[in-house]
């Protein structure tokens, strides 16, 4: 039969990656083996999972395993697995293109540059899968057969931009990747990967925890024996024996003291596909009526899709060492979706389905326990003498944690204890609610905050003036999610959270408050006709005009009632929705001590019909909007008013 060989071209990005591999000066070339073993292990996991639903595929006496085979003469190394395998379409799709968005992004950073450092980062930390074999081989052949199908496929490439595909014969399912090794070149850190001792070393280093045996024929010199079976002194013969290189002991079944740093970090890379080291880990073992183990990791950086609703997330779920779900969402609440790791349960059925999981009592219990342990761990990190690690965590995942206040009522207090905010106290330091309450002033009843677009905007807001003057600390809530957060977090340890932009504000001792309030009420009665006039003029936007107790330097500000949305919230909603919400009417507060108010009052007393009073009212409204970071209702009108006022005062 004539063999039909097709030639295909690699996708552009793949070509780029291959070019990088072939010309790589990356010193740690041995990681190719980790990548190929990791692929083989994934393929075995997939097959084991498929057996759960298609038990008829399973053959008796079949051991799922990875085998390394060396041919010293031909200088080849083959990585065999009897996993799920691929059919022709899958080979073209999986081996010809790059699926990982992360790799693609890294590549686009590299475009056109010969940045060796960047490419080393890409290779070393991110791991570049199958293609890394081209660092050590100048030709790679792959022979594969999908479980449950008859035909096998052969794929071959020298990494030059094209690959060849043909039909082939393979007696059983699985994949064999054969590397035609380059000559060893110690000067360029190219070890001899046809040497089984090297292979053993590399497997131990990177893949010891792989849960399938990684077997290899090893040559050994054993003492020679005579016909009676006695050892002959100083004489040896070489035998070949197949041995297993890895211990296969899953990390999560070990004790904390048995976990080695390197191994943990390799394991994290393997399960999380994250090239950056994890921030920290948490090993949990639960024994009793419900038995399970978990090994969880906090990544050091957020994934790009952390806030993307449809993104896949969840921990790996094993049942008695068998991986049954790559991404099991049910094991953690959504606000902890950034946590990576594995849970291995002894009590779930192997064929557990997604639907079952959602109602499973065990899963609910596991989720509760993991959540509590994670929150405890975070608290411990936060309260550590050196909390640098927590600050890093907070920067990466603080926003997600805040979602927990709305999502997880049961743990609300625990979550509240993890929050950190900017505040008026120290621009360099974040403050927790506990620290805030510990330094509250005598007589201060509420935890004050102001929401806004940025520290810059909030810091200059007129709403803060009285607080600054009295030295009362105000939290700056400048994260978009903070607006939602304060709807759910209304108190902390019996102290109310109160916006300085809402309601009436009284600061000082009870006596001071009473006195100030009395004075303000009297004054307000006195100037009521002016306030009414301003309100009439601005009635489209303003529902009340009153004298303020929160201003010291500014003439005016806008506030809301206790339950009104803040201006910032309106701004955010309108950003995210195409149909604009109708604007809420606000309350205008005037500073009774300010010269502008005093002069305005004089002018009004002189002539209650003076039309300029209305113009000034409009300008004051514009001023107040700009001061809090809101948009003007009518910028053109505002400019006209300011210009004509300047004209008048210049010609006066
Ligand atoms: P990654 O493993 O990060 O997805 P690779 O380039 O290493 O990237 O592999 C691409 C894809 O090729 C894998 O996701 C898998 O679908 C398939 N593949 C690779 N090696 C094997 C194998 N030994 N058995 C089955 N499929 C494999």
Coordinates of N, CA and C in Angstrom, one line a residue, residues 262-354:
X262 N 10.9 22.7 46.2 CA 11.0 22.6 44.8 C 9.8 21.7 44.2
X263 N 9.5 20.7 45.0 CA 8.5 19.8 44.5 C 7.1 20.5 44.5
X264 N 6.9 21.3 45.6 CA 5.7 22.0 45.7 C 5.6 23.0 44.5
X265 N 6.7 23.6 44.2 CA 6.6 24.6 43.1 C 6.4 23.9 41.7
X266 N 7.0 22.8 41.6 CA 6.8 22.0 40.3 C 5.3 21.5 40.2
X267 N 4.8 21.1 41.4 CA 3.4 20.6 41.4 C 2.4 21.8 41.1
X268 N 2.7 22.9 41.7 CA 1.9 24.1 41.4 C 1.8 24.4 39.9
X269 N 3.0 24.4 39.3 CA 3.1 24.7 37.9 C 2.3 23.7 37.1
X270 N 2.4 22.5 37.5 CA 1.8 21.4 36.8 C 0.2 21.5 36.8
X271 N -0.3 21.8 38.0 CA -1.8 21.9 38.1 C -2.4 23.2 37.7
X272 N -1.6 24.3 37.9 CA -2.2 25.6 37.7 C -1.8 26.2 36.4
X273 N -0.9 25.6 35.7 CA -0.4 26.2 34.5 C 0.0 27.7 34.7
X274 N 0.6 27.9 35.8 CA 1.0 29.3 36.1 C 2.6 29.3 36.2
X275 N 3.2 30.1 35.5 CA 4.7 30.1 35.5 C 5.3 30.8 36.7
X276 N 4.5 31.7 37.3 CA 5.0 32.4 38.5 C 4.8 31.5 39.7
X277 N 5.8 31.6 40.7 CA 5.6 30.8 41.8 C 4.4 31.2 42.7
X278 N 3.8 30.2 43.4 CA 2.6 30.6 44.2 C 3.1 31.4 45.4
X279 N 2.2 32.2 45.9 CA 2.5 33.0 47.1 C 2.7 32.1 48.3
X280 N 1.8 31.2 48.5 CA 1.9 30.3 49.6 C 1.0 29.1 49.4
X281 N 1.1 28.1 50.3 CA 0.2 26.9 50.1 C -0.4 26.6 51.5
X282 N -1.4 25.7 51.4 CA -2.1 25.2 52.6 C -2.5 23.8 52.4
X283 N -1.9 23.0 53.3 CA -2.2 21.5 53.3 C -3.2 21.1 54.3
X284 N -4.3 20.5 53.9 CA -5.3 20.1 54.9 C -5.6 18.6 54.8
X285 N -5.8 18.1 56.0 CA -6.2 16.6 56.0 C -7.4 16.5 57.0
X286 N -8.4 15.9 56.5 CA -9.6 15.8 57.4 C -9.9 14.3 57.6
X287 N -10.0 13.9 58.8 CA -10.3 12.5 59.1 C -11.5 12.4 59.9
X288 N -12.2 11.3 59.9 CA -13.4 11.2 60.7 C -14.5 10.7 59.8
X289 N -15.7 11.1 60.1 CA -16.8 10.6 59.3 C -16.7 10.9 57.8
X290 N -16.0 12.0 57.6 CA -15.8 12.4 56.2 C -14.3 12.6 56.0
X291 N -13.7 11.9 55.0 CA -12.3 11.9 54.9 C -11.8 12.6 53.6
X292 N -11.0 13.5 53.7 CA -10.5 14.1 52.4 C -9.2 14.9 52.7
X293 N -8.4 15.1 51.7 CA -7.2 15.9 51.8 C -7.2 17.0 50.8
X294 N -6.6 18.1 51.1 CA -6.6 19.2 50.1 C -5.2 19.8 50.1
X295 N -4.7 20.2 49.0 CA -3.5 21.0 48.9 C -3.8 22.2 48.0
X296 N -3.9 23.4 48.7 CA -4.3 24.6 48.1 C -3.2 25.6 47.9
X297 N -3.3 26.4 46.9 CA -2.3 27.4 46.6 C -2.9 28.8 46.4
X298 N -2.3 29.8 46.9 CA -2.6 31.2 46.6 C -1.6 31.6 45.5
X299 N -2.1 31.9 44.3 CA -1.2 32.4 43.3 C -0.6 33.8 43.7
X300 N 0.4 34.2 43.0 CA 1.0 35.5 43.4 C 0.4 36.6 42.5
X301 N -0.2 36.2 41.4 CA -0.8 37.3 40.5 C -2.1 36.8 40.1
X302 N -3.0 37.7 39.8 CA -4.4 37.3 39.4 C -4.3 36.9 37.9
X303 N -5.1 35.9 37.5 CA -5.2 35.5 36.1 C -6.0 36.6 35.4
X304 N -5.8 36.7 34.1 CA -6.4 37.8 33.4 C -7.9 37.8 33.4
X305 N -8.4 36.5 33.6 CA -9.9 36.4 33.5 C -10.5 36.4 34.8
X306 N -9.9 36.9 35.9 CA -10.4 36.8 37.2 C -11.8 37.4 37.3
X307 N -12.0 38.5 36.6 CA -13.3 39.1 36.7 C -14.2 38.9 35.5
X308 N -13.8 37.9 34.7 CA -14.6 37.6 33.6 C -15.6 36.5 33.9
X309 N -16.9 36.8 33.8 CA -17.9 35.9 34.3 C -17.8 34.5 33.8
X310 N -17.6 34.3 32.5 CA -17.6 32.9 32.0 C -16.4 32.1 32.2
X311 N -15.4 32.7 32.8 CA -14.1 31.9 32.9 C -14.2 30.6 33.7
X312 N -13.5 29.6 33.2 CA -13.5 28.4 33.9 C -12.7 28.5 35.2
X313 N -13.2 27.9 36.3 CA -12.5 27.9 37.5 C -12.8 26.7 38.4
X314 N -12.1 26.6 39.5 CA -12.3 25.5 40.4 C -11.1 24.7 40.7
X315 N -11.2 23.9 41.7 CA -10.1 23.1 42.1 C -10.2 21.7 41.4
X316 N -9.1 21.0 41.3 CA -9.1 19.7 40.8 C -9.8 18.8 41.8
X317 N -10.7 17.9 41.4 CA -11.3 17.0 42.3 C -10.9 15.6 42.0
X318 N -10.3 14.9 43.0 CA -9.9 13.5 42.9 C -10.8 12.7 43.8
X319 N -11.1 11.5 43.4 CA -11.7 10.6 44.3 C -10.8 9.4 44.5
X320 N -10.3 9.2 45.6 CA -9.3 8.2 45.9 C -8.2 8.1 44.9
X321 N -7.6 9.3 44.7 CA -6.4 9.4 43.8 C -6.8 9.5 42.3
X322 N -8.0 9.3 41.9 CA -8.4 9.4 40.5 C -8.9 10.8 40.2
X323 N -8.3 11.4 39.2 CA -8.8 12.8 38.9 C -10.1 12.6 38.2
X324 N -11.2 13.2 38.8 CA -12.4 13.1 38.1 C -13.0 14.4 37.6
X325 N -12.4 15.5 38.0 CA -12.8 16.8 37.5 C -11.6 17.8 37.5
X326 N -11.3 18.3 36.4 CA -10.2 19.3 36.3 C -10.6 20.6 37.0
X327 N -11.8 21.0 36.8 CA -12.2 22.3 37.4 C -13.5 22.1 38.1
X328 N -13.5 21.9 39.4 CA -14.7 21.7 40.1 C -15.0 23.0 40.9
X329 N -16.0 23.7 40.4 CA -16.4 25.0 41.0 C -17.0 24.9 42.3
X330 N -17.6 23.7 42.6 CA -18.5 23.6 43.8 C -17.6 23.6 45.1
X331 N -16.3 23.4 45.0 CA -15.5 23.2 46.2 C -15.2 24.5 46.9
X332 N -15.4 25.6 46.2 CA -15.1 26.9 46.9 C -16.2 27.9 46.5
X333 N -16.4 28.9 47.3 CA -17.4 30.0 46.9 C -16.7 30.8 45.8
X334 N -17.5 31.5 45.0 CA -17.0 32.2 43.9 C -15.9 33.2 44.2
X335 N -16.1 33.9 45.4 CA -15.1 34.9 45.7 C -13.7 34.4 46.0
X336 N -13.6 33.1 46.2 CA -12.3 32.5 46.4 C -11.8 31.7 45.1
X337 N -12.4 32.1 44.0 CA -12.1 31.4 42.7 C -10.7 31.4 42.3
X338 N -9.9 32.3 42.8 CA -8.5 32.4 42.4 C -7.6 31.3 43.1
X339 N -8.1 30.6 44.1 CA -7.4 29.6 44.8 C -7.2 28.4 43.8
X340 N -6.0 27.8 43.7 CA -5.8 26.7 42.9 C -5.4 25.5 43.8
X341 N -5.6 24.3 43.3 CA -5.2 23.2 44.1 C -6.0 21.9 43.8
X342 N -5.8 21.0 44.7 CA -6.6 19.7 44.6 C -7.3 19.3 45.9
X343 N -8.4 18.6 45.7 CA -9.1 18.0 46.8 C -9.2 16.6 46.4
X344 N -8.9 15.7 47.4 CA -9.0 14.3 47.1 C -9.9 13.7 48.2
X345 N -11.1 13.2 47.8 CA -12.1 12.7 48.7 C -12.1 11.2 48.7
X346 N -12.4 10.7 49.9 CA -12.5 9.2 50.0 C -14.0 8.8 49.9
X347 N -14.8 9.8 50.0 CA -16.2 9.4 50.2 C -17.2 9.7 49.0
X348 N -16.7 10.3 48.0 CA -17.6 10.5 46.8 C -17.5 9.3 45.9
X349 N -18.6 9.1 45.2 CA -18.6 8.0 44.2 C -17.7 8.4 43.0
X350 N -17.1 7.5 42.4 CA -16.2 7.8 41.3 C -16.9 8.4 40.1
X351 N -18.2 8.1 39.9 CA -18.9 8.6 38.7 C -19.7 9.8 39.1
X352 N -19.3 10.5 40.0 CA -20.1 11.7 40.5 C -20.2 12.7 39.3
X353 N -21.4 13.2 39.1 CA -21.6 14.1 38.0 C -21.7 15.6 38.5
X354 N -21.6 16.5 37.6 CA -21.8 17.9 38.0 C -23.1 18.2 38.7

